[in-house]
Amino acid sequence: MSTSSSPHSSSSQLSPTTSHSSLPQSSWKPKVLLFGDRSGTKFDDELREIAEVYCLPRVGYEEMVPLIKEVVETEGPFVAFGGLFLITDNFPGKWDQGLLGPLAPHCKLYVGPGAGYDKVDVDWITSTGAMYANSPTQVGKRTADGALILILSVMRGLTPQDLSVRAGKWRANVRTLDWRTATIGIIGLGSIGTQVAHLLTSIGANSIIYHSRRPSSTAHPAWGYRSLEALYAEADVIVLTCPLTNETKGLICNESIAKMKDGVVIVNVSRGPVVVESDLVDALNSGKVMRAALDVFENEPTVHPGLMSNPNVTLSPHVAPAPDSMGPPMNGEVVENIIKFIETGMPLTPVNLGSLKQRG
């Protein structure tokens, strides 16, 4: 049966890559539902060897709701559900009961691409007895690469220099920072934060401090753990790589900025709402914050006009991981999670095991 998806009718949009009727009765395979077809990696064929795979087109939330309902009614139940898409694709902006409800309670694994899952109702997924797994490794590596580019460029003041040349003024009067001697504070030493720290260490950064919920057992011995208040007071550059949670939403605000060094530099590759943009604009205008480099924004794709007009701000439209070329490795990680779950009962990167254990 063809794996292509037609946009013309809901019945033709369903694309099973293995026909149930073609399987011998003795070779039952669990069913997996994907939106998006293939990751473009070796894991696509490996999954189809052990599971019946059904694919839905990449469409938005409202279009996807009836498609999931129909495929569950006609072909379900499914043991796992995964999303194969890029941030530039059309895809459901949230994963909640309204979208995924028909898959429960039989579906025991949901896997999304990328590290972040603030758009996923993990509490609801947990309530159904299922796991949610993210795919942080590949996107983490690429986001760390993008973060390093932003860190180095903002420390050197590349954006104001670029604007000065374009205005016919040649060099701008810019104070630079040397990453070899500046104290660089990383907030959130998870996968991305750790890789950023390793990249900085590899180019000679000698003073790296970090804050996470707890000291990291995998941190380099030279990296110093700090409380938030201590990090604010010591860091010349603050790099945000933390997840968006109730605790980190609005973390960078008037109150926290007041605790930072005068002339601090701020880089955000985490989530936009970690920073209160109006407070950052005020701090930039006053000189409290010397420069900022932002890949994410509080109300994407809208950007605060005070950031747009400030020559000391480097703006990047959520492209730190280079999304145009990250599809195969990131989506391959989604498929690999599903394979491991089918083979062992456990995906590679579950995020809610603790909550599941608490619920028994």
Coordinates of C-alpha atoms in Angstrom, one line a residue:
M1 CA 0.0 0.0 0.0
S2 CA 1.3 3.5 -0.9
T3 CA 2.9 5.6 1.8
S4 CA 1.9 8.9 0.1
S5 CA -0.8 11.1 1.6
S6 CA -3.5 12.8 -0.4
P7 CA -4.8 16.2 0.8
H8 CA -8.2 15.7 -0.9
S9 CA -10.1 13.4 1.5
S10 CA -9.7 12.2 5.0
S11 CA -10.0 8.6 4.0
S12 CA -7.1 8.9 1.6
Q13 CA -5.0 10.9 4.0
L14 CA -4.4 7.8 6.1
S15 CA -1.4 6.0 4.8
P16 CA -0.6 2.7 6.4
T17 CA 2.9 1.6 5.3
T18 CA 2.2 -2.0 6.0
S19 CA -1.1 -3.5 5.0
H20 CA -2.7 -5.5 7.9
S21 CA -4.3 -7.9 5.4
S22 CA -0.9 -8.7 3.8
L23 CA 0.5 -10.0 7.2
P24 CA 0.3 -13.7 8.0
Q25 CA -2.0 -14.3 10.9
S26 CA 0.9 -15.5 13.0
S27 CA 3.0 -12.3 12.6
W28 CA 0.9 -9.8 14.6
K29 CA 2.7 -6.5 15.0
P30 CA 1.8 -3.6 17.2
K31 CA 0.4 -0.5 15.5
V32 CA 2.1 2.9 15.5
L33 CA 0.6 6.2 14.3
L34 CA 2.8 9.0 13.0
F35 CA 2.0 12.4 11.6
G36 CA 4.5 12.9 8.9
D37 CA 5.8 9.9 7.0
R38 CA 9.5 9.2 7.3
S39 CA 12.4 10.6 9.1
G40 CA 14.9 10.0 6.4
T41 CA 17.1 7.7 8.6
K42 CA 17.8 4.0 8.9
F43 CA 15.2 3.9 11.8
D44 CA 12.3 4.1 9.3
D45 CA 12.8 0.7 7.9
E46 CA 13.7 -0.8 11.3
L47 CA 10.4 0.4 12.7
R48 CA 8.5 -1.1 9.9
E49 CA 10.1 -4.4 10.5
I50 CA 8.6 -4.7 14.0
A51 CA 5.4 -2.6 13.7
E52 CA 2.5 -1.7 11.4
V53 CA 3.0 2.0 10.8
Y54 CA 0.2 4.4 9.8
C55 CA 0.9 7.9 8.7
L56 CA -1.1 11.1 8.7
P57 CA -0.2 14.3 6.8
R58 CA 1.4 17.3 8.4
V59 CA -1.6 19.6 9.1
G60 CA -2.6 22.0 11.8
Y61 CA -4.5 21.3 15.0
E62 CA -8.1 21.7 13.7
E63 CA -7.5 19.5 10.7
M64 CA -5.6 16.9 12.7
V65 CA -8.3 16.3 15.3
P66 CA -10.8 14.5 13.0
L67 CA -8.0 12.6 11.3
I68 CA -6.8 11.0 14.5
K69 CA -10.3 10.2 15.5
E70 CA -11.0 8.5 12.2
V71 CA -7.9 6.5 12.1
V72 CA -8.3 5.2 15.6
E73 CA -11.9 4.1 14.8
T74 CA -11.0 2.4 11.6
E75 CA -7.5 1.0 12.3
G76 CA -6.7 1.3 16.0
P77 CA -5.8 0.8 18.7
F78 CA -2.3 2.1 18.5
V79 CA 0.5 1.5 21.1
A80 CA 2.6 4.6 20.2
F81 CA 2.2 8.0 18.5
G82 CA 5.0 10.1 17.2
G83 CA 5.4 13.4 15.4
L84 CA 7.8 13.8 12.5
F85 CA 8.0 17.5 11.6
L86 CA 10.1 20.7 11.8
I87 CA 9.2 24.0 13.3
T88 CA 8.8 25.3 9.8
D89 CA 6.1 22.7 9.0
N90 CA 2.4 22.9 9.5
F91 CA 1.7 20.9 12.7
P92 CA -0.5 21.0 15.7
G93 CA 0.7 23.8 18.0
K94 CA -0.4 21.9 21.1
W95 CA -0.7 18.2 22.1
D96 CA -3.6 17.8 24.5
Q97 CA -6.7 15.7 25.2
G98 CA -8.6 17.5 22.5
L99 CA -6.1 16.2 19.9
L100 CA -4.9 13.0 21.4
G101 CA -7.9 11.8 23.4
P102 CA -9.1 9.1 20.9
L103 CA -5.7 7.4 21.3
A104 CA -6.2 6.8 25.0
P105 CA -6.0 4.5 27.0
H106 CA -4.4 2.1 24.6
C107 CA -1.6 4.3 23.4
K108 CA 1.2 4.0 26.0
L109 CA 3.9 6.3 24.4
Y110 CA 3.8 9.7 22.8
V111 CA 7.0 11.1 21.3
G112 CA 7.6 14.6 20.1
P113 CA 10.5 16.0 18.1
G114 CA 12.9 18.4 19.9
A115 CA 13.8 19.0 23.5
G116 CA 11.1 21.3 24.6
Y117 CA 7.6 20.1 25.6
D118 CA 5.9 23.2 27.0
K119 CA 3.1 22.8 24.3
V120 CA 2.4 19.2 25.4
D121 CA -0.1 18.4 28.2
V122 CA 2.2 15.9 29.9
D123 CA -0.1 15.8 32.9
W124 CA -3.0 14.5 30.8
I125 CA -0.7 12.0 29.1
T126 CA 0.4 10.8 32.5
S127 CA -3.2 10.5 33.7
T128 CA -3.8 8.0 30.9
G129 CA -0.9 5.8 32.1
A130 CA 1.3 6.7 29.1
M131 CA 4.8 8.0 28.8
Y132 CA 5.9 11.1 26.9
A133 CA 9.3 11.1 25.4
N134 CA 11.1 14.1 23.9
S135 CA 14.0 13.9 21.4
P136 CA 16.6 16.2 22.9
T137 CA 19.9 14.8 21.7
Q138 CA 20.2 15.9 18.1
V139 CA 18.4 19.2 18.4
G140 CA 20.4 19.8 21.6
K141 CA 23.7 19.5 19.7
R142 CA 22.5 21.9 17.0
T143 CA 21.0 24.4 19.4
A144 CA 24.2 24.4 21.3
D145 CA 26.1 25.2 18.0
G146 CA 23.6 28.1 17.4
A147 CA 24.0 29.3 21.0
L148 CA 27.8 29.5 20.6
I149 CA 27.4 31.6 17.5
L150 CA 25.2 34.0 19.3
I151 CA 27.4 34.1 22.4
L152 CA 30.5 34.9 20.5
S153 CA 28.9 37.4 18.2
V154 CA 27.2 39.3 21.0
M155 CA 30.4 39.4 23.1
R156 CA 32.2 40.9 20.2
G157 CA 29.4 43.3 19.4
L158 CA 29.0 42.1 15.9
T159 CA 25.5 43.5 15.4
P160 CA 26.2 47.1 16.2
Q161 CA 29.4 46.9 14.1
D162 CA 27.4 45.4 11.2
L163 CA 24.8 48.2 11.4
S164 CA 27.5 50.8 11.6
V165 CA 29.1 49.6 8.4
R166 CA 25.8 49.5 6.6
A167 CA 25.1 53.1 7.7
G168 CA 28.4 54.1 6.1
K169 CA 30.0 55.0 9.5
W170 CA 32.7 52.2 9.5
R171 CA 33.6 51.1 13.1
A172 CA 31.2 51.6 15.9
N173 CA 32.3 52.4 19.5
V174 CA 31.7 49.0 20.9
R175 CA 33.1 47.5 24.1
T176 CA 33.9 43.8 23.6
L177 CA 34.2 40.9 26.0
D178 CA 36.9 38.2 25.8
W179 CA 35.4 34.7 26.3
R180 CA 38.8 33.5 27.6
T181 CA 38.6 35.7 30.6
A182 CA 34.9 36.7 31.0
T183 CA 32.7 34.8 33.5
I184 CA 30.0 33.1 31.5
G185 CA 27.0 31.9 33.6
I186 CA 24.7 29.2 32.1
I187 CA 21.2 28.9 33.6
G188 CA 20.0 25.3 32.9
L189 CA 22.8 22.7 32.6
G190 CA 20.7 20.1 30.9
S191 CA 21.5 18.6 27.5
I192 CA 21.8 21.9 25.7
G193 CA 23.5 23.8 28.5
T194 CA 26.1 21.1 29.0
Q195 CA 26.9 21.1 25.3
V196 CA 27.2 24.9 25.2
A197 CA 29.6 24.7 28.2
H198 CA 31.7 22.0 26.5
L199 CA 31.9 24.1 23.3
L200 CA 32.9 27.2 25.3
T201 CA 35.6 25.2 27.1
S202 CA 36.9 23.9 23.8
I203 CA 37.7 27.4 22.6
G204 CA 39.4 28.5 25.8
A205 CA 36.6 29.8 28.1
N206 CA 38.2 29.5 31.6
S207 CA 35.5 30.8 33.8
I208 CA 32.2 29.0 33.4
I209 CA 29.6 28.9 36.2
Y210 CA 26.1 27.4 36.1
H211 CA 22.8 27.1 37.9
S212 CA 20.4 24.1 37.7
R213 CA 17.9 22.7 40.1
R214 CA 20.8 20.7 41.5
P215 CA 24.6 20.4 40.8
S216 CA 25.2 18.2 37.7
S217 CA 27.1 14.9 38.2
T218 CA 28.3 15.2 34.6
A219 CA 29.6 18.8 34.8
H220 CA 33.3 19.4 34.1
P221 CA 35.2 19.9 37.4
A222 CA 36.2 23.4 36.3
W223 CA 32.6 24.6 36.0
G224 CA 31.3 26.1 39.2
Y225 CA 27.8 25.5 40.5
R226 CA 26.2 28.7 41.9
S227 CA 22.9 29.8 43.3
L228 CA 20.9 32.0 41.0
E229 CA 21.7 35.1 43.1
A230 CA 25.4 34.3 43.0
L231 CA 25.4 33.7 39.3
Y232 CA 23.6 37.0 38.7
A233 CA 26.3 38.8 40.7
E234 CA 29.3 37.1 39.1
A235 CA 28.5 36.6 35.4
D236 CA 29.6 39.0 32.7
V237 CA 27.5 36.9 30.3
I238 CA 24.3 35.0 31.1
V239 CA 23.2 32.3 28.8
L240 CA 19.6 30.9 29.2
T241 CA 19.3 27.2 28.2
C242 CA 16.6 26.2 30.8
P243 CA 13.2 24.6 30.1
L244 CA 10.1 26.7 30.4
T245 CA 8.4 25.8 33.6
N246 CA 6.3 27.7 36.2
E247 CA 9.6 28.5 38.0
T248 CA 11.4 29.8 34.9
K249 CA 8.6 31.8 33.3
G250 CA 9.5 35.4 33.7
L251 CA 12.8 34.5 35.3
I252 CA 14.7 37.4 33.7
C253 CA 12.8 40.5 34.9
N254 CA 13.4 43.8 36.6
E255 CA 14.0 42.1 39.9
S256 CA 16.6 39.6 38.6
I257 CA 18.3 42.1 36.3
A258 CA 18.8 44.4 39.2
K259 CA 21.0 41.7 40.8
M260 CA 23.2 41.4 37.7
K261 CA 26.4 43.2 37.0
D262 CA 26.2 46.6 35.2
G263 CA 26.8 46.0 31.5
V264 CA 25.9 42.3 31.6
V265 CA 25.2 40.5 28.3
I266 CA 22.2 38.2 28.0
V267 CA 21.7 35.3 25.5
N268 CA 18.5 33.3 25.3
V269 CA 18.1 30.1 23.4
S270 CA 15.7 28.5 25.8
R271 CA 12.1 29.7 25.5
G272 CA 10.9 33.2 25.0
P273 CA 8.7 33.6 28.1
V274 CA 11.7 33.0 30.3
V275 CA 12.4 36.7 29.6
V276 CA 10.0 39.6 30.3
E277 CA 10.8 41.5 27.1
S278 CA 9.5 44.9 28.3
D279 CA 11.9 44.7 31.4
L280 CA 14.8 43.7 29.1
V281 CA 14.1 46.6 26.9
D282 CA 14.2 49.0 29.9
A283 CA 17.5 47.5 31.0
L284 CA 19.0 47.8 27.5
N285 CA 17.9 51.4 27.3
S286 CA 19.4 52.2 30.7
G287 CA 22.7 50.4 29.9
K288 CA 22.2 48.0 32.8
V289 CA 22.3 45.3 30.1
M290 CA 25.0 46.1 27.5
R291 CA 23.8 43.7 24.7
A292 CA 21.5 40.8 24.2
A293 CA 21.2 38.0 21.7
L294 CA 17.8 36.3 21.4
D295 CA 16.7 33.3 19.4
V296 CA 13.3 33.0 21.1
F297 CA 10.7 35.5 22.0
E298 CA 7.9 36.1 24.5
N299 CA 5.1 36.2 22.0
E300 CA 6.5 34.5 18.8
P301 CA 6.5 35.5 16.0
T302 CA 5.8 39.0 17.4
V303 CA 8.9 40.8 18.7
H304 CA 8.9 43.7 21.1
P305 CA 9.4 46.9 19.1
G306 CA 12.0 48.1 21.7
L307 CA 14.1 45.0 20.8
M308 CA 13.6 45.5 17.1
S309 CA 14.9 49.1 17.2
N310 CA 17.9 48.6 19.5
P311 CA 21.2 48.2 17.7
N312 CA 22.6 46.3 20.7
V313 CA 20.2 43.4 20.2
T314 CA 20.9 40.4 17.9
L315 CA 17.7 38.9 16.7
S316 CA 17.4 35.3 15.5
P317 CA 13.9 33.9 14.5
H318 CA 14.1 30.6 16.5
V319 CA 16.6 29.1 14.2
A320 CA 19.5 28.3 16.6
P321 CA 19.3 24.6 15.6
A322 CA 19.2 25.4 11.9
P323 CA 15.8 23.8 11.4
D324 CA 16.0 23.5 7.6
S325 CA 18.6 20.8 7.9
M326 CA 17.9 19.2 11.2
G327 CA 14.9 17.1 10.2
P328 CA 16.4 13.7 9.6
P329 CA 18.5 13.5 12.8
M330 CA 15.8 14.9 15.0
N331 CA 12.9 12.9 13.6
G332 CA 15.1 9.8 13.5
E333 CA 15.4 10.2 17.2
V334 CA 11.6 10.2 17.5
V335 CA 11.4 6.9 15.5
E336 CA 14.3 5.4 17.6
N337 CA 12.4 6.2 20.8
I338 CA 9.4 4.2 19.5
I339 CA 11.6 1.3 18.4
K340 CA 13.2 1.0 21.9
F341 CA 9.7 1.2 23.5
I342 CA 8.4 -1.7 21.3
E343 CA 11.5 -3.8 21.9
T344 CA 12.0 -3.1 25.6
G345 CA 9.0 -1.3 27.0
M346 CA 11.0 1.8 27.7
P347 CA 11.8 4.7 25.3
L348 CA 15.2 6.4 25.2
T349 CA 14.2 9.7 26.7
P350 CA 11.0 9.5 28.8
V351 CA 10.2 12.8 30.7
N352 CA 7.4 11.7 33.0
L353 CA 8.5 8.5 34.7
G354 CA 8.6 10.1 38.1
S355 CA 5.0 11.3 37.8
L356 CA 3.9 7.9 36.5
K357 CA 5.5 6.2 39.5
Q358 CA 3.8 8.6 41.9
R359 CA 0.4 7.7 40.3
G360 CA 1.2 4.0 40.7

